Coordinates of C-alpha atoms in Angstrom, one line a residue:
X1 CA -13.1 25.8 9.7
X2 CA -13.2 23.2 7.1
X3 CA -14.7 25.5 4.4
X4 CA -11.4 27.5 4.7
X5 CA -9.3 24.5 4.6
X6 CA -7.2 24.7 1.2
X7 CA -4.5 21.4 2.2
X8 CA -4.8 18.7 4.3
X9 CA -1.7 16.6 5.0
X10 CA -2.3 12.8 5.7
X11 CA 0.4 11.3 7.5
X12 CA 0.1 7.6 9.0
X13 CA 1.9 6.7 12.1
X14 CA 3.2 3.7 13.8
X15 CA 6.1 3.7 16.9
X16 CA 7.4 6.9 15.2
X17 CA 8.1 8.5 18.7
X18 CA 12.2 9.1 17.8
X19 CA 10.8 10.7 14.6
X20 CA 8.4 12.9 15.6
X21 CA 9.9 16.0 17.1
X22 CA 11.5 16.7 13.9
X23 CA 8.9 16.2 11.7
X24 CA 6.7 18.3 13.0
X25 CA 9.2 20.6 13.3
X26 CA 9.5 20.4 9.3
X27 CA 5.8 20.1 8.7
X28 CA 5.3 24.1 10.5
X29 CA 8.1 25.4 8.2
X30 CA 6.2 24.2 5.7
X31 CA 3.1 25.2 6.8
X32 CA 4.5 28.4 6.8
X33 CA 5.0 28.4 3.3
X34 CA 1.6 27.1 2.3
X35 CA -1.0 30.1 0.6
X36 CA -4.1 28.9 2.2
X37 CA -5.6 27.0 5.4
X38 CA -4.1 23.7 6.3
X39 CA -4.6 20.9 8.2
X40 CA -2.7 18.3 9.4
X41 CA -4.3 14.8 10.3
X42 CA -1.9 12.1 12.0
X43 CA -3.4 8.8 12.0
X44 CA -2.1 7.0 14.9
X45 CA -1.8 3.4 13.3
X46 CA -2.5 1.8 17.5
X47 CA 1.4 2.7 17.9
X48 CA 2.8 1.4 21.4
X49 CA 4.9 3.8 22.1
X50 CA 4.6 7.3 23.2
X51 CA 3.5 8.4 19.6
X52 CA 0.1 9.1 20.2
X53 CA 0.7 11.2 23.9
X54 CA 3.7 13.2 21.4
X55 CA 0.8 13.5 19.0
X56 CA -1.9 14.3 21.5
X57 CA 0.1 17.0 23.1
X58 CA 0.7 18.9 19.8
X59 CA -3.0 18.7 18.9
X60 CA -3.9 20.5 21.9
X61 CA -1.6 23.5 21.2
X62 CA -1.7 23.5 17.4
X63 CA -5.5 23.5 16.1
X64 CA -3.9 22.7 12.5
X65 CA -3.0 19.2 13.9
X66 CA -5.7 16.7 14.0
X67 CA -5.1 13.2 16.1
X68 CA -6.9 10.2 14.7
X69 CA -6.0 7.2 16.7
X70 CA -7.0 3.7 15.8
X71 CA -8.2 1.2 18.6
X72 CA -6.0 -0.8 17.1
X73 CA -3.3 -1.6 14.2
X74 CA -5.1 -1.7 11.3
X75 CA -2.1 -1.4 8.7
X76 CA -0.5 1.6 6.9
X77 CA -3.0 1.0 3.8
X78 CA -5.9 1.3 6.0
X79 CA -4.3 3.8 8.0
X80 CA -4.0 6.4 4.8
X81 CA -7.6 5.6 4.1
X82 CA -8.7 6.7 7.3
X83 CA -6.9 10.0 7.1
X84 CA -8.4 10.2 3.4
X85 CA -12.1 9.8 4.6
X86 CA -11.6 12.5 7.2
X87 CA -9.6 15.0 5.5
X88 CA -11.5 18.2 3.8
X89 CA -8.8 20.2 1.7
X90 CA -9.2 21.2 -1.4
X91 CA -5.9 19.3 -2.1
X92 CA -5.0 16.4 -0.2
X93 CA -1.4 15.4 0.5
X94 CA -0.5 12.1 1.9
X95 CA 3.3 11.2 3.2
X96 CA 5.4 9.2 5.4
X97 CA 6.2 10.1 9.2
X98 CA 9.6 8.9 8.9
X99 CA 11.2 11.9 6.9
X100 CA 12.0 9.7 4.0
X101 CA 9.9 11.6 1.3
X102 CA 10.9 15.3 2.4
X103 CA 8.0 17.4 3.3
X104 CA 9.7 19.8 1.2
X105 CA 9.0 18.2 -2.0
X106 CA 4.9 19.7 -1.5
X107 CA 5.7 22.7 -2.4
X108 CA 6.5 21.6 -5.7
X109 CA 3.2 18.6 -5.9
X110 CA 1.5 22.0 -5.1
X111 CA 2.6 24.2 -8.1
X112 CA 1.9 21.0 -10.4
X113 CA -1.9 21.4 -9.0
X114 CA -1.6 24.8 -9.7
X115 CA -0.8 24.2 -13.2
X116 CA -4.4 21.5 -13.3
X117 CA -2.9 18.3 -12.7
X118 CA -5.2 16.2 -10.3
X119 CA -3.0 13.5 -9.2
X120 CA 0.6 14.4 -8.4
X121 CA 2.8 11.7 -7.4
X122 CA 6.6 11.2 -6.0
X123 CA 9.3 10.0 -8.3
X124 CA 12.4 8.8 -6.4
X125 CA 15.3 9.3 -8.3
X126 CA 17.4 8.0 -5.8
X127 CA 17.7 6.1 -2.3
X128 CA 19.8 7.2 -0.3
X129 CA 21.5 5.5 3.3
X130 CA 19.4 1.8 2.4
X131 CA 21.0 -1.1 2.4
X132 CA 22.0 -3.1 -1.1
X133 CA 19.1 -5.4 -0.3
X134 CA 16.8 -3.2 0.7
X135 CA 17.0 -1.7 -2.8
X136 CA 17.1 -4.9 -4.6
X137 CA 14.0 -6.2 -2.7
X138 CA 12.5 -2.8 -3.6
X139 CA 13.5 -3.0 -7.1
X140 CA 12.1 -6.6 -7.6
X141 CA 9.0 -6.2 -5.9
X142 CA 7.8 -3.3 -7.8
X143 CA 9.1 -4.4 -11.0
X144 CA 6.9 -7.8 -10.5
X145 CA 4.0 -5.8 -9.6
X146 CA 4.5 -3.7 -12.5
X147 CA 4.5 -6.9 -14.5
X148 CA 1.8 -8.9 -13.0
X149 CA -0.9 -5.4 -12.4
X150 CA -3.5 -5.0 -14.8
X151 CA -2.9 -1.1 -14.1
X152 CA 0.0 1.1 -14.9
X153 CA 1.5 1.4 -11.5
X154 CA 5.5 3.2 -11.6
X155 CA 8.1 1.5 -10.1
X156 CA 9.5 4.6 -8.7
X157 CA 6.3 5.5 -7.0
X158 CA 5.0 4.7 -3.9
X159 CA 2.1 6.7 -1.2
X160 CA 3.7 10.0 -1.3
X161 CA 1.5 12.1 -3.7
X162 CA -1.1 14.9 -3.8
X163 CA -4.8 14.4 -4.9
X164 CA -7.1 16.4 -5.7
X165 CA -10.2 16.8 -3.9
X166 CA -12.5 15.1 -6.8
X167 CA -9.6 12.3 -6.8
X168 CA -9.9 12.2 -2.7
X169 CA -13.9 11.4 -3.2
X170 CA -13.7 9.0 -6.0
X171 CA -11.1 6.8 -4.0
X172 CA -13.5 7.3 -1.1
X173 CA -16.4 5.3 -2.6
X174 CA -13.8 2.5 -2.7
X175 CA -14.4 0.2 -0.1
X176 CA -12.5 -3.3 -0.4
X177 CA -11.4 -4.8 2.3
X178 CA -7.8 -5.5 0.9
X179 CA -6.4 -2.6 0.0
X180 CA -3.7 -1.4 -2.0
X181 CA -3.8 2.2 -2.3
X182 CA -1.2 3.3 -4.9
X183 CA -2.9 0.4 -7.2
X184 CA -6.6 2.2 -6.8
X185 CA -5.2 5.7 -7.1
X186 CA -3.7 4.3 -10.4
X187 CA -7.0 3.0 -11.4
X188 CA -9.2 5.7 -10.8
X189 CA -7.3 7.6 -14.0
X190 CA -7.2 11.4 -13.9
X191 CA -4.7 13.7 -15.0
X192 CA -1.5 12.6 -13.5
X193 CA 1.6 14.0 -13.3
X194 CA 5.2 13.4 -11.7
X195 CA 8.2 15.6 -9.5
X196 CA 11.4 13.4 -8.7
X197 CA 13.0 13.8 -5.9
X198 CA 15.8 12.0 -3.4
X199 CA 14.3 9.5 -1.2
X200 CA 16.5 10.5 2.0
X201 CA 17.5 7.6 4.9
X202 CA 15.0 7.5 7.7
X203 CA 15.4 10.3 10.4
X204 CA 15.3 7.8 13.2
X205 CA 14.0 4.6 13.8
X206 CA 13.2 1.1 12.1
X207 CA 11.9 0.9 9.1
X208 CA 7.8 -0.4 9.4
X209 CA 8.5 -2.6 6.1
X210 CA 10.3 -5.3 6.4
X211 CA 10.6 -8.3 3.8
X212 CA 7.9 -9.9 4.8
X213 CA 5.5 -6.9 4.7
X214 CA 6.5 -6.5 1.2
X215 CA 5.5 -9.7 0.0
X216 CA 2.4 -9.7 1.5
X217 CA 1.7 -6.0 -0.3
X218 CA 2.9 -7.3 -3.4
X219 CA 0.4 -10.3 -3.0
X220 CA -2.0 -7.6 -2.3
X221 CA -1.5 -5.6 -5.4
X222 CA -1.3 -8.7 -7.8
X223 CA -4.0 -10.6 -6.5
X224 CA -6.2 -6.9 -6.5
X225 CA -5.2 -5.7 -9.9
X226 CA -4.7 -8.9 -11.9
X227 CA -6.2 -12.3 -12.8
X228 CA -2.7 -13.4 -13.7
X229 CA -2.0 -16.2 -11.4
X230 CA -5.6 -17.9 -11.8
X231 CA -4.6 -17.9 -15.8
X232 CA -1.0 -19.3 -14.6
X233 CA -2.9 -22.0 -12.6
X234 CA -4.8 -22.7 -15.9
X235 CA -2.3 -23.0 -17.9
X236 CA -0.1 -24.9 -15.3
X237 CA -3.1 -27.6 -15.9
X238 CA -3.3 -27.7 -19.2
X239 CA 0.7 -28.6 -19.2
X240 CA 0.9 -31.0 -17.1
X241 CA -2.1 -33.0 -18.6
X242 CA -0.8 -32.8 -21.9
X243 CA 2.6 -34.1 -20.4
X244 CA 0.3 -36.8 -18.9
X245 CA -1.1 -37.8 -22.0
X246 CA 2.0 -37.8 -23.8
X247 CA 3.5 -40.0 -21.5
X248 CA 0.3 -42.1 -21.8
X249 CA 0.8 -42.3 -25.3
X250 CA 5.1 -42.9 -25.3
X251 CA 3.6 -46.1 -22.9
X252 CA 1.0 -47.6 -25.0
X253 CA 3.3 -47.4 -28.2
X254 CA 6.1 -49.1 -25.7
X255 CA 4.1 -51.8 -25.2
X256 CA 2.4 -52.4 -28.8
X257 CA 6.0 -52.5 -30.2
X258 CA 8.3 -54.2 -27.5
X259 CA 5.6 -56.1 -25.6
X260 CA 7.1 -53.9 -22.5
X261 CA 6.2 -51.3 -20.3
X262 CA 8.0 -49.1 -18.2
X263 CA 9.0 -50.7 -14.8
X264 CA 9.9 -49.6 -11.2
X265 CA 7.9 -47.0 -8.9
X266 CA 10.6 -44.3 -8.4
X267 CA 8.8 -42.4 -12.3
X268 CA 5.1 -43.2 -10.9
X269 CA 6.0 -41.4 -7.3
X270 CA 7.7 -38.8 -9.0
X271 CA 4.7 -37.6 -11.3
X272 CA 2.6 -38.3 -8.4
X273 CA 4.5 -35.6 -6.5
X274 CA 4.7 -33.7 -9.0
X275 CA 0.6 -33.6 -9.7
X276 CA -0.3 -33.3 -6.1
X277 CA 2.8 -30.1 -5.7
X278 CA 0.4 -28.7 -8.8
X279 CA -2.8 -29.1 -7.4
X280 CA -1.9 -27.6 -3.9
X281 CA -0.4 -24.8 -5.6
X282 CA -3.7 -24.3 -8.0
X283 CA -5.8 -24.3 -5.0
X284 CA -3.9 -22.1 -3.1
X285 CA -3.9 -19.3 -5.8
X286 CA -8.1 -19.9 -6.1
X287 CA -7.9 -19.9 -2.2
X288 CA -6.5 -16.4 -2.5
X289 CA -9.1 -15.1 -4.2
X290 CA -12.0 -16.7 -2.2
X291 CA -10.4 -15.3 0.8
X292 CA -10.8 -12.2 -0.2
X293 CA -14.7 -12.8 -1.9
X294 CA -14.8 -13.9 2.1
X295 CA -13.2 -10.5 3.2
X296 CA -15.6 -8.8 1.6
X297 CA -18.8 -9.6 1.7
X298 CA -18.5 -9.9 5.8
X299 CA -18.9 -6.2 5.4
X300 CA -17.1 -5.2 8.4
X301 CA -15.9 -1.8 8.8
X302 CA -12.4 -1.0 7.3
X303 CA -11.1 0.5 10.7
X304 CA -12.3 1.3 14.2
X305 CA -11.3 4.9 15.6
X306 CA -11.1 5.3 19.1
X307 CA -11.6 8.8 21.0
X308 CA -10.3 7.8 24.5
X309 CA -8.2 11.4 24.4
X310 CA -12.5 13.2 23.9
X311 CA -14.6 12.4 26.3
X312 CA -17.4 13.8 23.9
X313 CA -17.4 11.9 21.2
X314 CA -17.6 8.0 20.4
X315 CA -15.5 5.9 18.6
X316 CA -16.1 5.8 15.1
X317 CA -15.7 2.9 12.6
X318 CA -14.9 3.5 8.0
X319 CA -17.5 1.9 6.2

């Protein structure tokens, strides 16, 4: 079957149960619409809810639909990788469960393929139904990452995008433990083009990225795509000792000329602070980047797939 597989559809899941009825309810009208064979692999993320029976059940009457379910959850950027490394299409989509990027949009990433473009990506336009600070956080956090990445990542982009198969196996022989995937797809080059659309208000549900979650991807993307805080750290150094010696100096020249120096211990305990708030900082940003040297030379796999729902096969782990 996978020989006449022209699109696969990646889509990561995690407690989506009150969105999944509608989507797939979208994702077989566009099926419908597609010119070729298609497959559709859902990556259950270890949901705990009744995703993965919704999922399961589907799978069994739809051979399109493929289940992938993780023993445990692994994240939605190691998630997407795991329904990269199993997917076969000539042209690979990968999107959202929770109806935000409309499934609709593919049929337009498609005619861009059409047209020789190997990378396709989702421009949103506009957000609609999100709160004022959920666009500000989004608008500060990818305007940082912009700044900080040593690749040309959009603002306006995120994991909803078509690849093409040659793009699908080049990202595939990327194996880093801490992964940011819009930042490698970014790096890898290719032809790449753009089609905007509305980013819609989630179907149903909570949304699976929180503040928190954000920061730590932005972390992920700067401290994957740039040296910039270990030259901030630097040159953070470099200040403060130069302040240090001129202070020295100020001091010295204080006490040549007025036979005085500078008295009381609220200046000494404030430069003290100051130096030791410095140093932490320094070796936290280092301690960042030897956690991840750590990370990765452990070797272990990226995810662990379990097959509970096939008695047949094993569980499977993505080296």
């Amino acid at each position: 079957m996978a020989d006449n597989i022209r699109y696969s559809i990646v889509i990561p899941i995690f407690n989506e149960e009150e969105v999944i009825p509608e989507l797939i309810l979208r994702l077989d009208k566009l099926i419908a619409q597609l010119d070729g064979g298609v497959e559709v692999l859902l990556v259950d993320d270890g949901s705990r809810d009744n995703s993965a029976f919704m999922l399961r059940e589907k799978t069994r009457q739809d051979p399109r639909y493929r289940l992938l379910r993780m023993s445990r959850n692994f994240g939605h950027q190691i998630a997407i990788t795991a329904g990269l490394d199993h997917a076969s299409g000539d042209a690979v989509i990968v999107m959202d469960a929770d109806l935000q990027d409309p499934p609709e949009v593919v049929l337009a990433m498609i005619g861009k393929w059409k047209e020789g473009w190997e990378i396709v990506s989702g421009r949103r336009i506009r957000r609609e139904n999100e709160t004022l600070f959920k666009r500000l956080s989004a608008h500060v956090f990818y305007r940082i990452l912009r700044r900080f990445a040593s690749v040309g990542i959009d603002p306006d982009v995120g994991d909803f995008r078509l690849l093409d198969r040659q793009v699908v196996e080049s990202f595939r022989s990327m194996r880093e433990q801490d992964r940011f995937v819009r930042g490698m797809i970014s790096w890898l080059g290719f032809r790449q083009t753009y089609v905007e659309y509305v980013r819609q208000g989630r179907h149903a549900g909570q949304t699976k990225y929180p503040l928190m979650k954000m920061i730590r991807l932005a972390l992920s993307g700067i401290i994957g795509f740039s040296d910039v805080p270990l030259r901030m750290a630097l040159w953070f150094g470099i200040a403060v000792s130069v302040a240090a010696l001129a202070y020295g100096v100020i001091v010295i020249i204080n006490w040549l000329l007025h036979d005085a120096t500078v008295q009381g211990w609220a200046s000494t305990v404030v430069i003290l602070s100051l130096l030791g708030g410095i140093n932490l900082m320094t070796m936290g940003i280092v301690g960042l980047y030897v956690g991840r040297i750590f990370s990765q030379v452990k070797e272990r796999p990226l995810y662990v797939l379990r097959q509970d729902h096939d008695r047949d096969r094993q569980p499977q782990a993505g080296h």
